[in-house]
Coordinates of C-alpha atoms and ligand atoms in Angstrom, one line a residue:
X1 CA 0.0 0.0 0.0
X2 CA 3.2 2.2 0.9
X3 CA 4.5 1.9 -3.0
X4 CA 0.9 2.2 -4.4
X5 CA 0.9 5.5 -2.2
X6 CA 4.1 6.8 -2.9
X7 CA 3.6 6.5 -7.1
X8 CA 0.1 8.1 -6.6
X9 CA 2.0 11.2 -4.9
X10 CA 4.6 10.9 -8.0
X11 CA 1.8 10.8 -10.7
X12 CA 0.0 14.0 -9.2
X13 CA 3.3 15.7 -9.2
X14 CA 4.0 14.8 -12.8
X15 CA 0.6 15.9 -13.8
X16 CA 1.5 19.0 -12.1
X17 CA 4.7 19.8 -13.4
X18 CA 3.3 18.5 -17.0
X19 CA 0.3 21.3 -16.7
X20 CA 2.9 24.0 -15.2
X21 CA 4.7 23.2 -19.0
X22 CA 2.1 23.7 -21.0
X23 CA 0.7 26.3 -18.8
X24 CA 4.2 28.6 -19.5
X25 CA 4.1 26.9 -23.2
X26 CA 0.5 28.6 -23.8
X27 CA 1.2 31.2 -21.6
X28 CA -1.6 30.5 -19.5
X29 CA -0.1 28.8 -16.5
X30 CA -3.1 29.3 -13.9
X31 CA -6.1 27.7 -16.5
X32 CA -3.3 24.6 -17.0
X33 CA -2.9 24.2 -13.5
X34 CA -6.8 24.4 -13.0
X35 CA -7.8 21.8 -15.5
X36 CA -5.0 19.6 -14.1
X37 CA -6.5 20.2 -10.6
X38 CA -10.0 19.6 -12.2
X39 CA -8.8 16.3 -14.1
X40 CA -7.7 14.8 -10.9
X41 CA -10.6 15.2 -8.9
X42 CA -12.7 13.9 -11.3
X43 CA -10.0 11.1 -11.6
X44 CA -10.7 10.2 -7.9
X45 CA -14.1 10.9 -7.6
X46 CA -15.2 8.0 -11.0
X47 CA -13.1 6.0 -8.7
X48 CA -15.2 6.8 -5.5
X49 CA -18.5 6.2 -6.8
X50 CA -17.7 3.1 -8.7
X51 CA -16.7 2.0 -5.2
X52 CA -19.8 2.6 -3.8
X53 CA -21.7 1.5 -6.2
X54 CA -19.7 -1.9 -5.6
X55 CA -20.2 -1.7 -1.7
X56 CA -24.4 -1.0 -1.8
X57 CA -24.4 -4.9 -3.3
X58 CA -21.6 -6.4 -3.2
X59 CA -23.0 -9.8 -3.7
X60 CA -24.3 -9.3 -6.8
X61 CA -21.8 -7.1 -8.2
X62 CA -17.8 -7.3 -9.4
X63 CA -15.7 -4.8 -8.1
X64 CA -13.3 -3.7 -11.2
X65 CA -10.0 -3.1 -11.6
X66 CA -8.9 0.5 -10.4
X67 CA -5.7 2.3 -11.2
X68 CA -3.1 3.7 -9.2
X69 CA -4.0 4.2 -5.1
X70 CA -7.7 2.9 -6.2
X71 CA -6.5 -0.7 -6.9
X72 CA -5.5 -1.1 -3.7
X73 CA -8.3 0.2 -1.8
X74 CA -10.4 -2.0 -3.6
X75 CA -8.0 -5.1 -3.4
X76 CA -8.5 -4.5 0.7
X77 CA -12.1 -3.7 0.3
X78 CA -12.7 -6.8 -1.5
X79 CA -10.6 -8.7 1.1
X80 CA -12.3 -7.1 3.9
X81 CA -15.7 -7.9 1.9
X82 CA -14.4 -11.5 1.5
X83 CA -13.3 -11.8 5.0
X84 CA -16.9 -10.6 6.5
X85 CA -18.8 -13.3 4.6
X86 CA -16.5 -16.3 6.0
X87 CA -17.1 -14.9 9.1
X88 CA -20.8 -14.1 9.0
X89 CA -21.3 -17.9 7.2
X90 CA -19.3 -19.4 10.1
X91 CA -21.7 -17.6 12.5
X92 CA -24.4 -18.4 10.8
X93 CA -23.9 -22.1 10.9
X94 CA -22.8 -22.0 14.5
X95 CA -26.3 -20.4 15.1
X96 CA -27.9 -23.2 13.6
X97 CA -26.9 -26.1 15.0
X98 CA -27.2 -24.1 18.4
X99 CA -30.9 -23.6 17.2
X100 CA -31.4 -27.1 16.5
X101 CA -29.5 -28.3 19.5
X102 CA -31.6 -26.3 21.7
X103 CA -35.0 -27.1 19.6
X104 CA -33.6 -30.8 20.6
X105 CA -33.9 -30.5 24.4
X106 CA -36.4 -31.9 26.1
X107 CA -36.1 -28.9 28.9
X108 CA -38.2 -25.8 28.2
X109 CA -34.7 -22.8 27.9
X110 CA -36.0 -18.9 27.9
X111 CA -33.6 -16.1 27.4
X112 CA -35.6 -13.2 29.8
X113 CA -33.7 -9.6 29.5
X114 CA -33.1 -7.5 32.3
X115 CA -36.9 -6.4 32.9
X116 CA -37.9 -9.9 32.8
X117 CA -39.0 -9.8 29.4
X118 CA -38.8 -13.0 27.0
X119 CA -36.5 -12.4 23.9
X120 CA -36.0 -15.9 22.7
X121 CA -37.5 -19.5 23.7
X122 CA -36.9 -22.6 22.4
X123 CA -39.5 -25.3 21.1
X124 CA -40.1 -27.4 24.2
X125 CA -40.9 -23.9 25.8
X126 CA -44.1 -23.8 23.6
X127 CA -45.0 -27.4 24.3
X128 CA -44.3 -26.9 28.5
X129 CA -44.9 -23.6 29.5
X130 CA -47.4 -22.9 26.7
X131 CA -44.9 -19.9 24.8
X132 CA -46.2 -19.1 21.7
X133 CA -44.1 -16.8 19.4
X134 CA -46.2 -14.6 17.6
X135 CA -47.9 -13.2 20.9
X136 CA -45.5 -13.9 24.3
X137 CA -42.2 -12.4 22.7
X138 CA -41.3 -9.2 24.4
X139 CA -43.8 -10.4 27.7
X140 CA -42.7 -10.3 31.0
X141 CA -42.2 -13.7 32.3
X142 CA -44.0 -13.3 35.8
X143 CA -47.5 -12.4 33.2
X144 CA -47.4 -16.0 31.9
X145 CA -46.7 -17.9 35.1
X146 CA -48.4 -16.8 37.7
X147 CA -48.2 -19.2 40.6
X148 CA -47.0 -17.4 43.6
X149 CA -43.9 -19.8 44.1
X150 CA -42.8 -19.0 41.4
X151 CA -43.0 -15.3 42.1
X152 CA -41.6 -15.6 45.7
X153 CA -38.9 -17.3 43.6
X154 CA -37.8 -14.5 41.4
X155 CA -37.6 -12.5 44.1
X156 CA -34.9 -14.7 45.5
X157 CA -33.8 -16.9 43.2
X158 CA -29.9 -15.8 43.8
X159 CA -30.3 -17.3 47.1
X160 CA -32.1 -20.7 46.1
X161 CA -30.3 -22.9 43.7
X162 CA -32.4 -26.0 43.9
X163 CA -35.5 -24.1 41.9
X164 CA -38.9 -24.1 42.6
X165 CA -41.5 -26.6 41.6
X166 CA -45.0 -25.4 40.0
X167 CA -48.3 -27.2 38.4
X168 CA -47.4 -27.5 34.5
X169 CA -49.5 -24.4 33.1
X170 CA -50.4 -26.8 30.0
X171 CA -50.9 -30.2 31.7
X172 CA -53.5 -31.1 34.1
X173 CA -51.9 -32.4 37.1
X174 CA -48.1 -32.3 35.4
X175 CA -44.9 -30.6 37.9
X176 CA -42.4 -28.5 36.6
X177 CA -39.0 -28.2 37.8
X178 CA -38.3 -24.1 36.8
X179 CA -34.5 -22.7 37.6
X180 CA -33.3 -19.4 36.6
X181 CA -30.1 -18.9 35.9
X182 CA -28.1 -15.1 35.7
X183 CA -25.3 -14.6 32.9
X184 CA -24.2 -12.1 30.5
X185 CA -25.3 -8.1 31.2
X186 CA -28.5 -8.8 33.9
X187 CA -30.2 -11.3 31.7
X188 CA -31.4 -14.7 32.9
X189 CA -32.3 -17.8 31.2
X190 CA -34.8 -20.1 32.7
X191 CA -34.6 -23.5 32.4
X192 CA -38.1 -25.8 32.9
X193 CA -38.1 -29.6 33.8
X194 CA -41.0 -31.9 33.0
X195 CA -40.7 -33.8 36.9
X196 CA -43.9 -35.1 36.5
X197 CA -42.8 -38.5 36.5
X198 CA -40.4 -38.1 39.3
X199 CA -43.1 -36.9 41.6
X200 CA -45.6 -39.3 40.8
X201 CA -43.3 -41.9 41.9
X202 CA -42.4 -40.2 44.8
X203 CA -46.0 -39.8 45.9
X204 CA -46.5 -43.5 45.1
X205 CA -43.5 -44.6 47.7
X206 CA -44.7 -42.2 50.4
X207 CA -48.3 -43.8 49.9
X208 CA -46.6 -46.8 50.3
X209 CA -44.8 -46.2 53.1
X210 CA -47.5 -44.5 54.6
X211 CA -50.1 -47.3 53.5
X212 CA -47.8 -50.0 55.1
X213 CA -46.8 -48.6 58.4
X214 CA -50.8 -47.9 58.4
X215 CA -51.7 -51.1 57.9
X216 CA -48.9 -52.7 60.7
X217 CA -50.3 -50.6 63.4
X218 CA -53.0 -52.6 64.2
X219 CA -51.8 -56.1 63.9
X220 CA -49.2 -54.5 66.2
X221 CA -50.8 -53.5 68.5
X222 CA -53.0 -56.6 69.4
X223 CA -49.5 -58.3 69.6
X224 CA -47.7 -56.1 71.9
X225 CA -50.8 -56.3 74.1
X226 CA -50.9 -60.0 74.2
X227 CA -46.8 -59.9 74.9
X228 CA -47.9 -57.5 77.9
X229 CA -50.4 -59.3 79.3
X230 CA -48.1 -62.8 79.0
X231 CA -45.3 -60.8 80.4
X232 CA -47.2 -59.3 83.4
X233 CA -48.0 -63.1 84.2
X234 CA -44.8 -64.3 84.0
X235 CA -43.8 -61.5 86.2
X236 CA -46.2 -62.6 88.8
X237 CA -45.2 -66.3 89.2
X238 CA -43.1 -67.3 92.1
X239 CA -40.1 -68.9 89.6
X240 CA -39.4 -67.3 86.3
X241 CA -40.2 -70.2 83.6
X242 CA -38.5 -70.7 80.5
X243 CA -40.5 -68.5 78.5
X244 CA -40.1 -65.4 81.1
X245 CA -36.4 -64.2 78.7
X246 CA -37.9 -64.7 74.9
X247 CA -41.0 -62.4 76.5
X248 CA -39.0 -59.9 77.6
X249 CA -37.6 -59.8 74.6
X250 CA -40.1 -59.7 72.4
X251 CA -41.9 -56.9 74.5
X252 CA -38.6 -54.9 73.6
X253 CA -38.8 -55.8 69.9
X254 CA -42.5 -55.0 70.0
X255 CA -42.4 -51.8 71.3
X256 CA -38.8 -50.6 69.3
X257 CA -41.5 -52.0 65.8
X258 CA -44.4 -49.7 67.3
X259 CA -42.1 -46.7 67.2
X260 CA -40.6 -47.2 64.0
X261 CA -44.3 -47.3 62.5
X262 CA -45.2 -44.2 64.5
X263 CA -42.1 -42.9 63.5
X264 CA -42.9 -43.5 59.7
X265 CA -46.2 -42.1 60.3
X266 CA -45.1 -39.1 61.4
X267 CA -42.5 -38.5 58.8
X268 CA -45.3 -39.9 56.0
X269 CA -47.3 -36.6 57.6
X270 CA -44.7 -34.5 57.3
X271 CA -43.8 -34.6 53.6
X272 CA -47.6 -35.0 53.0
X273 CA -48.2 -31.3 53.3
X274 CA -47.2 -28.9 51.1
X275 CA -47.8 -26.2 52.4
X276 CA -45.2 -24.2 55.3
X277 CA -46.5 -25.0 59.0
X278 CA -49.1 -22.9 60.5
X279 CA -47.9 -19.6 62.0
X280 CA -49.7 -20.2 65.4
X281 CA -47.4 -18.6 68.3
X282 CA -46.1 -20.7 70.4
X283 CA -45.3 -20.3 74.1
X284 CA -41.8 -21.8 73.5
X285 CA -40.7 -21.7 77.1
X286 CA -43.1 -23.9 77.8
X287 CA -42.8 -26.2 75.5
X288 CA -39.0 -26.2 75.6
X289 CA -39.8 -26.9 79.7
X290 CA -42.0 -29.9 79.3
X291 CA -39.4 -31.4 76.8
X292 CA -36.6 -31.1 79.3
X293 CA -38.6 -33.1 81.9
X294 CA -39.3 -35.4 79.7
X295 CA -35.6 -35.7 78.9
X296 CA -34.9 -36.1 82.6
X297 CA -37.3 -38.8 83.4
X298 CA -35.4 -40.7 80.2
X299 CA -32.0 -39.9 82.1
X300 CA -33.1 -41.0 85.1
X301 CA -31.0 -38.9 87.0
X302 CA -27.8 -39.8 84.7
X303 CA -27.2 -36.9 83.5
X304 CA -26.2 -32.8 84.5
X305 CA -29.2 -30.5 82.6
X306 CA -28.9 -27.0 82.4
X307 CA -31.3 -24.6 80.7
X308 CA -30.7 -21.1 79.0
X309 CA -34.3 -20.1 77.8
X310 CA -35.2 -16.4 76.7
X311 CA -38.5 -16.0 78.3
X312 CA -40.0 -14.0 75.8
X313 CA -38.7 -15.6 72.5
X314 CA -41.5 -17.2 71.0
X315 CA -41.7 -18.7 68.1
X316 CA -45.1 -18.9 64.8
X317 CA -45.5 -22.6 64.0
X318 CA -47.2 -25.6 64.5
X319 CA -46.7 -26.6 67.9
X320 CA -46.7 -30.5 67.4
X321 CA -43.8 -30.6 64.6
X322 CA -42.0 -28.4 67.4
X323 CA -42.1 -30.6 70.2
X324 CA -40.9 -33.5 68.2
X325 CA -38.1 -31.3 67.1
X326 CA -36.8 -30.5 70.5
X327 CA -38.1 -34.0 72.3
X328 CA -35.8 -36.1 69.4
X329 CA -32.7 -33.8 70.2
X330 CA -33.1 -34.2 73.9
X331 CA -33.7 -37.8 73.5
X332 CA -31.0 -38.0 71.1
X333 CA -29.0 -36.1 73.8
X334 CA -29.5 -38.6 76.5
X335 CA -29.0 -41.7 74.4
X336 CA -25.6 -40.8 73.1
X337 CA -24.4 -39.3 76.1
X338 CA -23.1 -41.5 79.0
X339 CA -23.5 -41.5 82.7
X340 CA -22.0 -38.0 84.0
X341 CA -22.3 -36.0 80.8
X342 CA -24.0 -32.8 80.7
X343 CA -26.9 -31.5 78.1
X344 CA -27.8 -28.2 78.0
X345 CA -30.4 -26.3 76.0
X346 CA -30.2 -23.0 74.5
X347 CA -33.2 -20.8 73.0
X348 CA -32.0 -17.2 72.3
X349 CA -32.3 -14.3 69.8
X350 CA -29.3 -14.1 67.6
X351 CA -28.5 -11.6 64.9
X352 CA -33.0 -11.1 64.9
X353 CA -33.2 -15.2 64.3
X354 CA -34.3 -17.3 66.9
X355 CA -31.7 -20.2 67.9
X356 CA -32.2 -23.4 69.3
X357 CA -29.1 -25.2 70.7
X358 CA -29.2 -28.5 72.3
X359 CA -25.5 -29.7 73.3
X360 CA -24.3 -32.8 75.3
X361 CA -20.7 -34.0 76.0
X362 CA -21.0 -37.4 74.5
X363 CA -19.9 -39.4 72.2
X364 CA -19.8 -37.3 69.6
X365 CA -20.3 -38.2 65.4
X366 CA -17.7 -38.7 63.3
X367 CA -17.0 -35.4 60.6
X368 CA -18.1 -38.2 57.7
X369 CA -21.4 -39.0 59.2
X370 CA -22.3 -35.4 59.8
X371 CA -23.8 -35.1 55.8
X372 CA -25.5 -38.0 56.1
X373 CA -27.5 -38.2 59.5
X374 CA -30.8 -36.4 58.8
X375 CA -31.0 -39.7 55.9
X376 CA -34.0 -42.3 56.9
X377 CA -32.3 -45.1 59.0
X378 CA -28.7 -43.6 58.4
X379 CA -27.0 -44.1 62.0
X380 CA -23.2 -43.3 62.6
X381 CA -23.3 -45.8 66.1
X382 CA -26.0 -48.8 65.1
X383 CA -24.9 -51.1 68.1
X384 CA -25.9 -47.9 70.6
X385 CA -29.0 -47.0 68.5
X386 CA -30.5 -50.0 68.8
X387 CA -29.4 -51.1 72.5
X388 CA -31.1 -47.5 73.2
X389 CA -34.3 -48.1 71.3
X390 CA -33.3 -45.7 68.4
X391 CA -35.6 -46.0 65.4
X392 CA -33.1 -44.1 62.7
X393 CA -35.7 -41.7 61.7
X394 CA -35.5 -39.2 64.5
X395 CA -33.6 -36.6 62.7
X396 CA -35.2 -36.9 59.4
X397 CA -38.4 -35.6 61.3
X398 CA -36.2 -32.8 63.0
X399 CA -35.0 -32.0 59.1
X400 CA -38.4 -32.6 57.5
X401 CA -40.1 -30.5 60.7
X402 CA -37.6 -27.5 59.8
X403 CA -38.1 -27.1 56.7
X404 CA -41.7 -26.4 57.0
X405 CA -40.6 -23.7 59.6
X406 CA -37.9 -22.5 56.8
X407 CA -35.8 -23.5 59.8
X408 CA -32.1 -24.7 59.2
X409 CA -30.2 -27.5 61.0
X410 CA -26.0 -27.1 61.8
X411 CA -24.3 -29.4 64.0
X412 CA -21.2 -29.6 65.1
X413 CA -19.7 -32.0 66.8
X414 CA -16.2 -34.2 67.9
X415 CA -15.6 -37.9 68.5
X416 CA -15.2 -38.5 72.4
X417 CA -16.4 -34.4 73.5
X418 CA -19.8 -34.4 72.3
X419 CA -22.0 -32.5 69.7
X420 CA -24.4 -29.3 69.2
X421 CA -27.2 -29.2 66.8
X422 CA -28.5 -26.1 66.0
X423 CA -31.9 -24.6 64.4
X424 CA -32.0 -21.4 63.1
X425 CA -35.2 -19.9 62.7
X426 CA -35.7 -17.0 60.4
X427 CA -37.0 -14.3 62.1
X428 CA -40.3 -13.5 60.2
X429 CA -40.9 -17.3 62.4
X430 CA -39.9 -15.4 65.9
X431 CA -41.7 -12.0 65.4
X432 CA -40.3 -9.5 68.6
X433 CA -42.9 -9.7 71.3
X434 CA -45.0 -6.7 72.4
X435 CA -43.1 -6.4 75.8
X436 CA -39.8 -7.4 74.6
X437 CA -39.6 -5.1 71.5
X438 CA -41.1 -2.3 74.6
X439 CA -38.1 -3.5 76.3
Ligands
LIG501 P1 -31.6 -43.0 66.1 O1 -33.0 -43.4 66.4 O2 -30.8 -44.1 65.6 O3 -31.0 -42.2 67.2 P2 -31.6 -40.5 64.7 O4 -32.1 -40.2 63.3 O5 -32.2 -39.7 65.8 O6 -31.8 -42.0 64.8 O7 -30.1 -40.2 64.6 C1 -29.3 -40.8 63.6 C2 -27.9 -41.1 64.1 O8 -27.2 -39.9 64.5 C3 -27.9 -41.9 65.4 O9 -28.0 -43.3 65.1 C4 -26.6 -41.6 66.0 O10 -25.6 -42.4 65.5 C5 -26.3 -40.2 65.6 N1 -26.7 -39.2 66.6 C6 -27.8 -38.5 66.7 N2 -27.8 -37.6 67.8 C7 -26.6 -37.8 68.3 C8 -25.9 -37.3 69.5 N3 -26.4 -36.3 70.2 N4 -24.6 -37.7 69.8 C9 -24.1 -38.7 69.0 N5 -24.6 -39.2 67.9 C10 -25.9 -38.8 67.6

């Protein structure tokens, strides 16, 4: 380009230099020099428009050769030109096989801009969430699904990664799994799961469960009674007979089967609801009172309590779910904590949530079993479980009873010093009391 540039410069000079000759020759210098001047814009200009000409279509038209500094402008224009279209026809086909990988999924994928507005969906959009392009394009999101979850879920999705589940909008009866997912400049894309499968099979083994345990209680029942009434006999006569020890023993296994079905039962009630526990308010203190004296008469005097209760915390829930919360931590307390040890319970405002801390200096879990103890029958000690009449359920009801308080569960613990499980209540659960928030 430096050579084309320079001979341009050295052509304009000679066309000069030739029009200063004739000008002197003619004795006219100034009209030579104009028409020279003239000639060259003209020169440049043909070469200009033929350019753009060329550059309004360039697919349908040949850009000629030009002379001088024009050829190479329109060698690089062309290569430019050239350039463009691999690029663009790269794109392109990049864009379509994204299209039809995306048309492929069998999730529903919606770009929403920053206002919540839908600028692209894919085709199992329209078949799951009902999107239809000609008229939902440009709509907000929260317009089309309405379902309050869903709305308390935008408000806070950053915080909840798992999603939310809502009825199918299109299918009677059908769950959708819907996550939304932040990238780029404040857009989101939401992703929607057909789960209807998943959570019919769910409900089918919690009926099951639920059915069974149902349908044990009763046959239970009659034979723990007759096991009492045989064992009350055999406790009566002068010499213990041979059949006083397999009694006794099946009394224990009776009653340890009893509270595995009731256990069930409860846990079967649990997931059953949907909905978040009741916000009735709770007299805490007194609740967390009768489930220390109930931990006491289980200790039987084994054991150091000590109590740190906030008299005026209280707490919106259901009051039954609470009490098995607090009675399976005691329990579990006293159970895992030999002769000597201390348990103490906490229930105390912290940072405006409501805490519940029950502690003991037992035998502690090891750090591996921690994830894994709020699992159905998970147990990190099964010989001391059983021996102690555990059923392997007792924190899956804690979990299960939390989570409908929007309550979370920590615990801490070390092998040989003891452990501390924790529930954090949010605090729209303990709401400041009249003569506290006085206070
Ligand atoms: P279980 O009826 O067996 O006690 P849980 O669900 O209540 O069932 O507890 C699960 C397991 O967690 C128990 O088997 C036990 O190994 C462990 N665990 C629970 N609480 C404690 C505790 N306070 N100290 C030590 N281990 C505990």
């Amino acid at each position: 380009m430096k050579g084309l540039l320079r001979a341009e410069g050295v052509r304009t000079a000679l066309t000069y230099i030739l029009a200063l000759a004739m000008g002197q020759l003619w004795d006219a210098p100034w009209l030579w020099l104009t028409l020279a001047s003239t000639g060259l814009l003209c020169l440049h200009l043909y070469y200009a428009g033929r350019l753009m000409h060329w550059a309004a279509e360039p697919k349908k038209r040949d850009l000629p050769d030009g002379s001088g500094i024009w050829r190479g402008i329109y060698a690089a224009s062309l290569n430019r030109y050239r350039q463009a279209r691999k690029r663009k026809k790269r794109l392109a086909g990049m864009l379509a096989e994204f299209r039809a990988s995306t048309a492929a999924l069998p999730d529903a994928a919606v770009v929403l801009d920053p206002q919540g507005q839908i600028s692209w969906f894919n085709g199992a959009a329209a078949a799951l969430l009902g999107l239809s392009s000609g008229k939902d394009l440009g709509q907000r999101i929260n317009n089309l699904l309405r379902h309050p979850d869903f709305t308390a879920y935008c408000a806070s999705f950053a915080e909840r990664r798992e999603g939310v589940e809502i009825p199918s909008p299109v299918m009677e009866g059908g769950t959708l799994l819907v996550r939304l997912i932040p990238y780029g400049r404040q857009q989101r894309l939401l992703i929607a799961r057909d789960i209807t499968v998943f959570k019919r099979l769910e409900e089918t083994r919690r009926d099951f469960v639920a059915n069974a345990s149902h349908e044990l209680r009763t046959p239970l029942t009659v034979v723990r009674g007759y096991l009492e009434m045989m064992g009350d006999e055999l406790d009566a006569a002068p010499v213990p007979g041979k059949w006083a020890e397999p009694v006794r023993a099946m009394r224990k296994q009776a009653a340890r089967m009893q509270q595995i079905v009731h256990d069930l039962l409860t846990l079967a009630a649990l997931e059953d609801v949907r909905r978040p526990a009741a916000k009735e308010v709770l007299d805490m203190p007194q609740i967390l009172l009768e489930a220390l004296q109930e931990a006491q008469r289980l200790s039987d005097g084994e054991h150091r309590f000590v109590q740190e209760i906030e008299p005026e915390l209280n707490l919106y829930g259901t009051a039954g779910e609470i009490r098995s919360v607090v009675a399976n931590l005691l329990g579990n307390a006293v159970r895992y904590t030999p002769a000597g040890g201390t348990i103490t319970l906490q229930w105390e405002r912290c940072d405006g949530q409501a805490v519940l801390r029950v502690s003991d200096s037992g035998i502690g879990i090891p750090a591996r079993d921690i994830p894994r103890l709020t699992e159905r029958f998970y147990r990190s000690d099964v010989a001391r479980s059983r021996e102690t009449g555990g059923t392997g359920l007792g924190l899956a009801i804690v979990k299960h009873a939390l989570e409908r308080h929007q309550a979370e569960l920590r615990i801490d613990s070390t092998v040989g010093r003891g452990s501390t499980f924790i529930c954090i209540f949010p605090a729209v659960r303990s709401p400041l009391s009249e003569s506290s928030s006085r206070a």
